[in-house]
GROMACS .gro file of C-alpha atoms in nm:
model
  350
    1MET     CA    1   0.333   3.746  -5.700
    2LYS     CA    2   0.547   3.773  -5.991
    3LYS     CA    3   0.869   3.720  -5.848
    4ASN     CA    4   0.713   3.498  -5.664
    5ILE     CA    5   0.577   3.270  -5.903
    6LEU     CA    6   0.944   3.262  -6.000
    7LEU     CA    7   1.149   3.206  -5.739
    8LEU     CA    8   0.861   2.881  -5.718
    9LEU     CA    9   0.988   2.783  -6.053
   10SER     CA   10   1.367   2.763  -5.999
   11LEU     CA   11   1.286   2.569  -5.722
   12LEU     CA   12   1.157   2.327  -5.962
   13TYR     CA   13   1.444   2.234  -6.204
   14PRO     CA   14   1.519   1.883  -6.227
   15LEU     CA   15   1.800   1.644  -6.151
   16SER     CA   16   1.993   1.457  -6.409
   17LEU     CA   17   2.268   1.214  -6.449
   18GLY     CA   18   2.603   1.148  -6.669
   19ALA     CA   19   2.636   0.880  -6.908
   20SER     CA   20   2.849   0.754  -7.173
   21PRO     CA   21   2.854   0.858  -7.501
   22CYS     CA   22   2.598   1.098  -7.365
   23TRP     CA   23   2.688   1.133  -7.040
   24LYS     CA   24   2.955   1.465  -7.140
   25ALA     CA   25   2.663   1.601  -7.264
   26SER     CA   26   2.390   1.498  -6.989
   27PHE     CA   27   2.277   1.663  -6.677
   28ASP     CA   28   2.492   1.641  -6.369
   29TRP     CA   29   2.396   1.864  -6.103
   30ASN     CA   30   2.733   1.782  -5.918
   31GLU     CA   31   2.942   2.033  -6.168
   32LYS     CA   32   2.745   2.298  -5.927
   33LYS     CA   33   2.745   2.140  -5.540
   34GLU     CA   34   3.085   2.188  -5.336
   35ALA     CA   35   3.432   1.923  -5.438
   36ARG     CA   36   3.392   1.641  -5.295
   37GLU     CA   37   3.601   1.382  -5.216
   38HIS     CA   38   3.580   1.078  -5.405
   39ARG     CA   39   3.418   1.059  -5.755
   40LEU     CA   40   3.284   0.666  -5.823
   41ALA     CA   41   3.175   0.536  -6.162
   42LEU     CA   42   2.867   0.296  -6.182
   43LEU     CA   43   2.763   0.127  -6.452
   44PRO     CA   44   2.495  -0.095  -6.602
   45PHE     CA   45   2.526  -0.461  -6.381
   46GLU     CA   46   2.636  -0.749  -6.692
   47ASN     CA   47   2.316  -0.971  -6.745
   48GLU     CA   48   2.468  -1.311  -6.710
   49SER     CA   49   2.125  -1.521  -6.711
   50ALA     CA   50   2.095  -1.318  -7.089
   51LEU     CA   51   1.747  -1.292  -7.050
   52ARG     CA   52   1.609  -1.039  -7.221
   53ASN     CA   53   1.312  -0.904  -6.968
   54ASP     CA   54   1.553  -0.897  -6.711
   55GLU     CA   55   1.739  -0.614  -6.942
   56TRP     CA   56   1.599  -0.362  -6.687
   57LEU     CA   57   1.760  -0.505  -6.384
   58GLN     CA   58   2.094  -0.412  -6.529
   59ASN     CA   59   2.004  -0.071  -6.464
   60LEU     CA   60   1.843  -0.063  -6.116
   61PHE     CA   61   2.119  -0.190  -5.892
   62PRO     CA   62   2.360   0.104  -6.020
   63SER     CA   63   2.044   0.410  -6.021
   64VAL     CA   64   1.938   0.315  -5.684
   65LEU     CA   65   2.336   0.258  -5.549
   66TYR     CA   66   2.360   0.632  -5.713
   67ASP     CA   67   2.047   0.750  -5.542
   68TYR     CA   68   2.240   0.579  -5.223
   69LEU     CA   69   2.594   0.811  -5.229
   70ASN     CA   70   2.459   1.069  -5.352
   71LEU     CA   71   2.328   1.108  -4.970
   72SER     CA   72   2.721   1.106  -4.874
   73ARG     CA   73   2.895   1.478  -4.872
   74LYS     CA   74   3.185   1.372  -4.971
   75THR     CA   75   3.145   1.136  -5.261
   76GLU     CA   76   3.017   1.217  -5.558
   77PRO     CA   77   2.853   0.954  -5.775
   78VAL     CA   78   2.772   0.888  -6.166
   79PHE     CA   79   2.599   0.669  -6.329
   80LEU     CA   80   2.766   0.594  -6.683
   81HIS     CA   81   2.405   0.442  -6.799
   82ALA     CA   82   2.519   0.413  -7.137
   83ALA     CA   83   2.861   0.294  -7.138
   84PRO     CA   84   2.962   0.076  -7.418
   85GLU     CA   85   2.838  -0.302  -7.367
   86SER     CA   86   3.217  -0.420  -7.389
   87ALA     CA   87   3.294  -0.226  -7.058
   88LEU     CA   88   3.012  -0.424  -6.848
   89PHE     CA   89   3.181  -0.764  -6.859
   90ASN     CA   90   3.566  -0.612  -6.959
   91PRO     CA   91   3.666  -0.448  -6.683
   92THR     CA   92   3.995  -0.308  -6.910
   93GLU     CA   93   3.718  -0.108  -7.080
   94ALA     CA   94   3.517  -0.013  -6.801
   95LEU     CA   95   3.824   0.145  -6.684
   96LYS     CA   96   3.938   0.331  -6.933
   97VAL     CA   97   3.539   0.466  -6.921
   98ALA     CA   98   3.568   0.546  -6.556
   99ARG     CA   99   3.855   0.722  -6.676
  100GLU     CA  100   3.734   0.965  -6.868
  101ALA     CA  101   3.418   1.045  -6.650
  102LYS     CA  102   3.740   1.146  -6.392
  103ALA     CA  103   3.640   0.863  -6.143
  104ASP     CA  104   3.863   0.771  -5.854
  105PHE     CA  105   3.689   0.398  -5.798
  106LEU     CA  106   3.401   0.224  -6.012
  107ILE     CA  107   3.163  -0.021  -5.906
  108LEU     CA  108   3.099  -0.302  -6.145
  109GLY     CA  109   2.867  -0.574  -6.087
  110GLN     CA  110   2.699  -0.895  -6.261
  111PHE     CA  111   2.380  -1.049  -6.145
  112SER     CA  112   2.231  -1.419  -6.293
  113ARG     CA  113   1.886  -1.538  -6.198
  114THR     CA  114   1.786  -1.856  -6.147
  115GLY     CA  115   1.343  -1.867  -6.064
  116PRO     CA  116   1.287  -1.590  -5.844
  117ILE     CA  117   1.711  -1.564  -5.719
  118LEU     CA  118   1.916  -1.341  -5.796
  119GLN     CA  119   2.269  -1.408  -5.729
  120VAL     CA  120   2.471  -1.058  -5.791
  121THR     CA  121   2.862  -1.003  -5.761
  122THR     CA  122   2.947  -0.650  -5.725
  123ARG     CA  123   3.316  -0.514  -5.688
  124LEU     CA  124   3.482  -0.168  -5.606
  125LEU     CA  125   3.840  -0.114  -5.800
  126GLN     CA  126   4.036   0.180  -5.773
  127VAL     CA  127   4.037   0.370  -6.136
  128SER     CA  128   4.398   0.460  -6.131
  129ASP     CA  129   4.569   0.101  -6.165
  130GLY     CA  130   4.222  -0.129  -6.131
  131THR     CA  131   4.306  -0.303  -5.778
  132GLU     CA  132   4.023  -0.408  -5.571
  133ALA     CA  133   3.938  -0.184  -5.315
  134GLY     CA  134   3.628  -0.467  -5.180
  135ARG     CA  135   3.367  -0.744  -5.327
  136PHE     CA  136   3.008  -0.767  -5.199
  137ASN     CA  137   2.813  -1.095  -5.320
  138GLY     CA  138   2.488  -1.184  -5.221
  139LYS     CA  139   2.147  -1.364  -5.287
  140VAL     CA  140   1.825  -1.151  -5.373
  141GLU     CA  141   1.483  -1.228  -5.385
  142PHE     CA  142   1.313  -1.095  -5.682
  143PRO     CA  143   0.999  -0.940  -5.726
  144GLY     CA  144   1.038  -0.879  -5.333
  145THR     CA  145   1.210  -0.528  -5.269
  146ARG     CA  146   1.300  -0.538  -4.980
  147THR     CA  147   1.584  -0.831  -4.941
  148MET     CA  148   1.678  -0.596  -5.290
  149ASN     CA  149   1.695  -0.315  -5.104
  150ASP     CA  150   1.904  -0.477  -4.732
  151PHE     CA  151   2.205  -0.611  -5.017
  152LEU     CA  152   2.195  -0.232  -5.200
  153VAL     CA  153   2.219  -0.011  -4.875
  154GLU     CA  154   2.519  -0.291  -4.712
  155ILE     CA  155   2.665  -0.220  -5.021
  156ALA     CA  156   2.631   0.149  -5.013
  157ASP     CA  157   2.729   0.126  -4.662
  158GLN     CA  158   3.061  -0.082  -4.700
  159ALA     CA  159   3.193   0.072  -5.065
  160SER     CA  160   3.133   0.430  -4.831
  161ARG     CA  161   3.375   0.277  -4.588
  162LYS     CA  162   3.602   0.134  -4.821
  163PHE     CA  163   3.721   0.545  -4.893
  164LYS     CA  164   3.646   0.674  -4.563
  165ALA     CA  165   3.341   0.876  -4.647
  166ILE     CA  166   3.195   1.057  -4.377
  167GLY     CA  167   2.801   1.130  -4.349
  168LEU     CA  168   2.746   0.764  -4.478
  169SER     CA  169   2.611   0.465  -4.297
  170THR     CA  170   2.328   0.188  -4.276
  171LYS     CA  171   2.137   0.383  -4.016
  172LYS     CA  172   2.175   0.751  -4.258
  173LEU     CA  173   1.994   0.524  -4.574
  174THR     CA  174   1.727   0.327  -4.372
  175PRO     CA  175   1.480   0.594  -4.419
  176TYR     CA  176   1.568   0.662  -4.812
  177ARG     CA  177   1.483   0.320  -4.888
  178ASN     CA  178   1.374   0.259  -5.274
  179GLU     CA  179   1.086   0.028  -5.170
  180THR     CA  180   0.793  -0.025  -5.320
  181ILE     CA  181   0.495  -0.300  -5.262
  182SER     CA  182   0.533  -0.330  -5.685
  183SER     CA  183   0.828  -0.444  -5.903
  184GLU     CA  184   0.645  -0.299  -6.232
  185ALA     CA  185   0.640   0.024  -6.016
  186LEU     CA  186   1.040   0.027  -5.988
  187ARG     CA  187   1.054  -0.090  -6.338
  188PHE     CA  188   0.868   0.202  -6.455
  189TYR     CA  189   1.101   0.387  -6.212
  190VAL     CA  190   1.397   0.275  -6.341
  191LEU     CA  191   1.310   0.302  -6.667
  192GLY     CA  192   1.183   0.667  -6.584
  193SER     CA  193   1.500   0.742  -6.426
  194LEU     CA  194   1.678   0.611  -6.768
  195ALA     CA  195   1.501   0.824  -6.964
  196LEU     CA  196   1.572   1.211  -6.737
  197HIS     CA  197   1.914   1.113  -6.725
  198ARG     CA  198   1.974   1.086  -7.088
  199GLY     CA  199   1.827   1.485  -7.048
  200THR     CA  200   1.686   1.534  -7.380
  201LYS     CA  201   1.350   1.667  -7.540
  202GLY     CA  202   1.192   1.436  -7.631
  203SER     CA  203   1.370   1.159  -7.359
  204VAL     CA  204   1.217   1.387  -7.071
  205LEU     CA  205   0.891   1.295  -7.213
  206GLU     CA  206   0.966   0.967  -7.209
  207ALA     CA  207   1.065   0.996  -6.831
  208ILE     CA  208   0.698   1.176  -6.752
  209ARG     CA  209   0.522   0.858  -6.922
  210ARG     CA  210   0.708   0.644  -6.699
  211PHE     CA  211   0.643   0.757  -6.361
  212GLU     CA  212   0.338   0.852  -6.450
  213GLU     CA  213   0.357   0.430  -6.484
  214SER     CA  214   0.506   0.386  -6.214
  215VAL     CA  215   0.263   0.604  -5.957
  216ARG     CA  216  -0.031   0.374  -6.047
  217GLN     CA  217   0.148   0.060  -6.012
  218ASP     CA  218   0.195   0.186  -5.663
  219TYR     CA  219   0.003   0.555  -5.495
  220ASN     CA  220   0.249   0.519  -5.256
  221TYR     CA  221   0.540   0.469  -5.420
  222VAL     CA  222   0.772   0.822  -5.279
  223PRO     CA  223   1.027   0.826  -5.563
  224ALA     CA  224   0.809   0.820  -5.801
  225TYR     CA  225   0.602   1.088  -5.753
  226LEU     CA  226   1.000   1.292  -5.700
  227GLY     CA  227   1.089   1.161  -6.041
  228LEU     CA  228   0.768   1.254  -6.192
  229SER     CA  229   0.797   1.620  -6.013
  230LEU     CA  230   1.178   1.664  -6.181
  231ALA     CA  231   1.096   1.562  -6.505
  232LEU     CA  232   0.792   1.758  -6.549
  233ALA     CA  233   1.043   2.104  -6.409
  234ARG     CA  234   1.222   1.977  -6.706
  235GLN     CA  235   0.977   2.009  -6.917
  236GLY     CA  236   0.872   2.354  -6.830
  237PHE     CA  237   1.252   2.482  -6.853
  238ILE     CA  238   1.273   2.327  -7.190
  239GLU     CA  239   0.954   2.507  -7.317
  240THR     CA  240   1.083   2.854  -7.198
  241THR     CA  241   1.444   2.796  -7.373
  242GLU     CA  242   1.221   2.680  -7.703
  243GLY     CA  243   0.989   3.026  -7.647
  244TYR     CA  244   0.664   2.911  -7.575
  245PRO     CA  245   0.652   2.891  -7.164
  246SER     CA  246   0.368   2.732  -7.025
  247TRP     CA  247   0.317   2.707  -6.613
  248ARG     CA  248   0.136   2.391  -6.624
  249PRO     CA  249   0.411   2.188  -6.590
  250TYR     CA  250   0.563   2.387  -6.302
  251VAL     CA  251   0.278   2.385  -6.136
  252ARG     CA  252   0.242   2.039  -6.197
  253ALA     CA  253   0.572   1.974  -6.060
  254ARG     CA  254   0.510   2.123  -5.714
  255ARG     CA  255   0.180   1.892  -5.704
  256GLU     CA  256   0.381   1.619  -5.756
  257LEU     CA  257   0.661   1.732  -5.522
  258GLU     CA  258   0.368   1.810  -5.217
  259LYS     CA  259   0.270   1.454  -5.282
  260GLY     CA  260   0.624   1.301  -5.238
  261ARG     CA  261   0.655   1.520  -4.905
  262LEU     CA  262   0.302   1.390  -4.795
  263LEU     CA  263   0.405   1.051  -4.813
  264HIS     CA  264   0.787   1.040  -4.691
  265ARG     CA  265   0.921   1.425  -4.604
  266PRO     CA  266   1.298   1.381  -4.564
  267LYS     CA  267   1.301   1.207  -4.950
  268ALA     CA  268   1.080   1.537  -5.055
  269GLU     CA  269   1.307   1.789  -4.852
  270GLN     CA  270   1.640   1.569  -4.946
  271LYS     CA  271   1.519   1.622  -5.336
  272GLU     CA  272   1.467   1.959  -5.330
  273LYS     CA  273   1.831   2.005  -5.182
  274GLU     CA  274   1.968   1.862  -5.501
  275VAL     CA  275   1.746   2.132  -5.708
  276GLU     CA  276   1.940   2.375  -5.587
  277PRO     CA  277   2.167   2.411  -5.805
  278TYR     CA  278   1.944   2.502  -6.086
  279LEU     CA  279   1.829   2.811  -5.912
  280GLU     CA  280   1.997   3.056  -6.123
  281ALA     CA  281   1.885   2.872  -6.452
  282GLU     CA  282   1.627   3.103  -6.597
  283THR     CA  283   1.837   3.373  -6.508
  284TYR     CA  284   2.116   3.318  -6.718
  285TYR     CA  285   1.888   3.200  -6.984
  286LYS     CA  286   1.698   3.534  -6.970
  287LEU     CA  287   2.069   3.771  -6.958
  288ALA     CA  288   2.162   3.590  -7.263
  289GLU     CA  289   1.891   3.688  -7.457
  290SER     CA  290   1.913   4.056  -7.338
  291TYR     CA  291   2.305   4.093  -7.348
  292ALA     CA  292   2.228   3.992  -7.724
  293LYS     CA  293   1.985   4.165  -7.797
  294GLU     CA  294   2.160   4.468  -7.759
  295GLY     CA  295   2.478   4.362  -7.962
  296LYS     CA  296   2.667   4.245  -7.648
  297THR     CA  297   2.811   3.911  -7.753
  298ASP     CA  298   3.031   3.875  -7.535
  299ARG     CA  299   2.877   3.894  -7.216
  300ALA     CA  300   2.627   3.735  -7.319
  301ILE     CA  301   2.833   3.416  -7.427
  302LYS     CA  302   2.932   3.453  -7.042
  303GLU     CA  303   2.585   3.384  -6.934
  304LEU     CA  304   2.519   3.077  -7.157
  305LYS     CA  305   2.828   2.976  -7.021
  306LYS     CA  306   2.753   3.000  -6.694
  307LEU     CA  307   2.405   2.772  -6.769
  308VAL     CA  308   2.545   2.519  -6.982
  309LYS     CA  309   2.774   2.429  -6.674
  310ILE     CA  310   2.448   2.353  -6.409
  311LEU     CA  311   2.242   2.201  -6.711
  312PRO     CA  312   2.456   2.082  -6.973
  313GLY     CA  313   2.172   1.868  -7.099
  314ASP     CA  314   2.014   2.161  -7.237
  315PHE     CA  315   1.973   2.165  -7.646
  316ALA     CA  316   1.862   2.452  -7.678
  317SER     CA  317   2.105   2.633  -7.486
  318ARG     CA  318   2.417   2.499  -7.675
  319GLU     CA  319   2.298   2.544  -7.984
  320ARG     CA  320   2.238   2.893  -7.927
  321LEU     CA  321   2.613   2.975  -7.730
  322VAL     CA  322   2.713   2.764  -8.110
  323ASP     CA  323   2.533   3.080  -8.326
  324LEU     CA  324   2.691   3.331  -8.087
  325LEU     CA  325   2.992   3.208  -8.056
  326LYS     CA  326   3.042   3.156  -8.485
  327GLN     CA  327   2.993   3.603  -8.464
  328THR     CA  328   3.334   3.639  -8.250
  329GLY     CA  329   3.519   3.364  -8.425
  330GLN     CA  330   3.599   3.135  -8.141
  331THR     CA  331   3.704   2.863  -8.387
  332ALA     CA  332   3.828   2.576  -8.074
  333LYS     CA  333   3.519   2.652  -7.853
  334ILE     CA  334   3.265   2.650  -8.180
  335GLN     CA  335   3.367   2.243  -8.170
  336GLU     CA  336   3.343   2.157  -7.875
  337GLN     CA  337   2.992   2.298  -7.831
  338GLU     CA  338   2.899   2.171  -8.194
  339GLU     CA  339   3.086   1.835  -8.023
  340ALA     CA  340   2.780   1.859  -7.774
  341VAL     CA  341   2.517   1.933  -7.977
  342ASN     CA  342   2.629   1.632  -8.182
  343GLN     CA  343   2.581   1.395  -7.850
  344LEU     CA  344   2.265   1.540  -7.811
  345THR     CA  345   2.114   1.507  -8.108
  346ARG     CA  346   2.228   1.130  -8.105
  347CYS     CA  347   2.088   1.100  -7.747
  348GLU     CA  348   1.733   1.202  -7.863
  349GLY     CA  349   1.781   1.002  -8.174
  350GLU     CA  350   1.784   0.679  -7.931
   0.00000   0.00000   0.00000
């Protein structure tokens, strides 16, 4: 029975995404995935209207595009949601950020709003030399989500064709469309995703609240249930590393995942595939602690390195790794991990 419960818990470890300046310390499940042919960076879209209540739309487009592009086995998207603001309207700065993320391609976007219409421009740039590989323009009716998703699906389809991504097309994307009857549900989903991307304790709790509100706005909105499941699982893992484990977040995470499955099985199954890299997380943590108690510091460090590779945003694990590295006097590696801890501390304060 205990073994089955542990397996259940391991299946629920969450997905988060990379971001700058916190992207190096944030989760990136693709670290553990098979190598993909192309790495594509996404930044928040520039809000040319500069309307304050439209700020969340800056992150809507890349958030949904990330989900769509991630369905391709050949494309590895990375959402740099906390990139410097100057990168949103300065291609040179944007390319610099994309190179730091080791991306091959970069999607830059701008939008302006006139009444219920959004005029959106999206450019696909080759990161190596900055040349434009594609451009996509469109008018999107807002808050209606159908025309917006038509546009986003088309961008994902055409962008993937530009670098010959296999297995991604409009036909394949259609079952995974992120649609809701409520623009407020969509807004809270995007805000929850952004909080989960940061991967810190405070932001994970914020993500849970945002996803819960998204569900309240639309009880049939599948992405909100799946996002809530991932955030709850992350909360459970954080509590484990902090020394006061609880089964409740994991049990509730499974329940939310099952709700999503009842509404849309393919979407729920796709989300389960995304969390597979986290299967070993608790095992690595417990092995590291066991080796540390036995005085086998080098072996404990080895296990913690495995853990922070698949969960680079886990604050407690990185701090523990710094403590063990100090015992061995590995100065260069100590500095690297301390910088990661500092980044996470800054993220926590956002």
